[in-house]
């Protein structure tokens, strides 16, 4: 085996093992620095063959390892300079196609957490540092490889749909840099840079391929982003192609390389964006002659089937056909098609007036672009068109159609016989008519606005890093006011003019930051050895659970398992209360999954009596919470919209304070003084009814607790020595029975509970007997009377005899 690939493999394996196991920041930084040497090209770095082997075989595996360890502890120990130079540089200095695919897979696989935030930071750096242009330039170098068509298709789809992929995953947390209005202009600028490097390579005699770039442009246009792309590309390409033939050839090859299924989007986008037929001819070249799809779009679809475009676009499109002698036959073909449509009686009767006006404009523009020899050659056809078309339009009862026939017929007559007798009609010279008459004389080329090269986007100020933007955007200490410059030295020595800082919102430095995502909280409770981090994570757990129920349901069982086994290792203040509230919130949020886990673990092995009692307390408190009305129903006035007319406040109008009472108060006082009341009852506030959230899941709380009570285990004997747990179990079952009042399953629960307590009603422990009395009372309160005497009659007779001492 060659020593080069083996050395690279051993080095990469050693780096991954060090980053996986080491807790020494020195070893971690050295491992990152070793991996980074394979991506740079300095003298001290490995040979070129080893760097190529690393980029081809091992780079993706290293990136996947780094992405899977975004929450590693050593990332928090790196300084900002080390984070940029050692960790982020591994993503910015390698093959960009591999980096982009790995980062997008990370976004799709990670849930909302600080690790996902780090991945998004790297992706934003990737876009800001020009790595997209490096990716596109890599695809332009030489012919496309034949062994990776699937990889190129995946890369193409990810590049075009990047904002959609991120928005589907991040929802409302999508950053501005990943939104379409920012991303597609950036993609167009990077594409322009790749084309510039391609032109330079062609001047140096290096072959290049524009297949991938053309596919990217075509797919982006088909998906509806042509306006953003061409808004950046067209001004720059129009200016560069004025005097540079290499740029013309690159633009022609770019358009001709677009696949047929995407050709319509590219051609229509260019036609709508380019200003002037000369610029359109420089960008499109003779694609209309080489590509049948482009020819159909230009000569048929944009002129005969669609009519939404403006007059300048028609002039640019038809002027493009008239620019070159090879394209002029297509101009004659378009003219004949327009004449046939304009002179068709069926089209005049059934087409909308907007489409008839659009076709009339195109016909007049074509007439203005024809040479005299071409007019004489096709004079008979045009004359027949004029006669039949005028008859159809003049027979119409619509005034606007009638006037269209007069204007176009008069223009055709003047163009066919300039020195002879011309048709003349009387019609109103409105704006539309004047525009139609002006289309016979196309604007001279010197009247087109000069095209200048737009400023390069890369000369703009460098964008701020994602982390610095978030740090500046945090609500905290306000920015300090600038110090005024004084000319006097005595004023500079005085402290009276110094503005003090607002320190009311300052917090204690050095404390652990509270987690913002439930997965970060779970990881801190599982693996962190920092007492402060564990304390803030436990304190923030309840709020995170209630803040994002969807993310909580993904890890609910795992989190309740961690909380159930969590020990107070650091003597945390209020540990038992915080842990219990977090477990109750989990049970309320994901009731079925968490309840199923807790009721199953209650009878499992290797649990202490304290943990079993905790399970019973959590179930009872969760049942109480679920049985209460929701906050939206209990406080409907909390979200009451403000009145449309706000009373004038004395704080906002201090000049009115003390001068006169508000008009509403004056009116109320007058009504009150003239109203006689014989009695005034207490105000009644009606309570809004709400369905119980506990009733549908009451059986999931209750019946699993009765499943294995009579099966003694090695560490747990419920009917034997563990009297305390038995008494607490009976009391918890009574609590669940009480909260299930009016539930459909209340009768079955009452029957099962009575069968259970009859076996222990003479227990020797008074705690158990008190629990039995409480359970029987809960049954009497919760089961409806008609069901109690019809289905629980035998049990009621036994209970009466037992309570009476018989």
PDB file of C-alpha atoms in Angstrom, residues 84 125 131 192 196 211 233 268 280 293 329 351 373 376 545 552 569 581 597 618 627 643 678 708 732 746 799 802:
ATOM      1  CA  UNK A  84     -12.389  31.246  13.222  1.00  0.00           C
ATOM      2  CA  UNK A 125     -19.942  32.457   6.604  1.00  0.00           C
ATOM      3  CA  UNK A 131     -17.455  30.161  -1.463  1.00  0.00           C
ATOM      4  CA  UNK A 192     -20.999  36.571 -12.437  1.00  0.00           C
ATOM      5  CA  UNK A 196     -15.403  36.398 -15.110  1.00  0.00           C
ATOM      6  CA  UNK A 211     -23.061  23.237 -18.478  1.00  0.00           C
ATOM      7  CA  UNK A 233     -26.649  39.670 -14.113  1.00  0.00           C
ATOM      8  CA  UNK A 268     -38.386  35.128 -21.273  1.00  0.00           C
ATOM      9  CA  UNK A 280     -30.409  41.537 -26.240  1.00  0.00           C
ATOM     10  CA  UNK A 293     -37.392  25.671 -28.028  1.00  0.00           C
ATOM     11  CA  UNK A 329     -36.289  35.427 -42.110  1.00  0.00           C
ATOM     12  CA  UNK A 351     -59.929  37.470 -28.136  1.00  0.00           C
ATOM     13  CA  UNK A 373     -37.249  45.622 -50.581  1.00  0.00           C
ATOM     14  CA  UNK A 376     -42.216  45.066 -51.999  1.00  0.00           C
ATOM     15  CA  UNK A 545     -41.030  22.808  27.750  1.00  0.00           C
ATOM     16  CA  UNK A 552     -40.514  18.886  23.588  1.00  0.00           C
ATOM     17  CA  UNK A 569     -24.869  16.383  43.123  1.00  0.00           C
ATOM     18  CA  UNK A 581     -42.207  21.122  38.061  1.00  0.00           C
ATOM     19  CA  UNK A 597     -43.302   5.663  30.690  1.00  0.00           C
ATOM     20  CA  UNK A 618     -45.906  13.889  39.345  1.00  0.00           C
ATOM     21  CA  UNK A 627     -58.300  19.009  34.936  1.00  0.00           C
ATOM     22  CA  UNK A 643     -60.755  49.997  22.022  1.00  0.00           C
ATOM     23  CA  UNK A 678     -83.533  50.978  44.878  1.00  0.00           C
ATOM     24  CA  UNK A 708     -48.926  -5.259  38.946  1.00  0.00           C
ATOM     25  CA  UNK A 732     -52.924   8.937  44.318  1.00  0.00           C
ATOM     26  CA  UNK A 746     -65.268   7.331  35.678  1.00  0.00           C
ATOM     27  CA  UNK A 799     -69.066  -0.121  51.519  1.00  0.00           C
ATOM     28  CA  UNK A 802     -67.893  -1.629  56.193  1.00  0.00           C
TER      29      UNK A 802
END
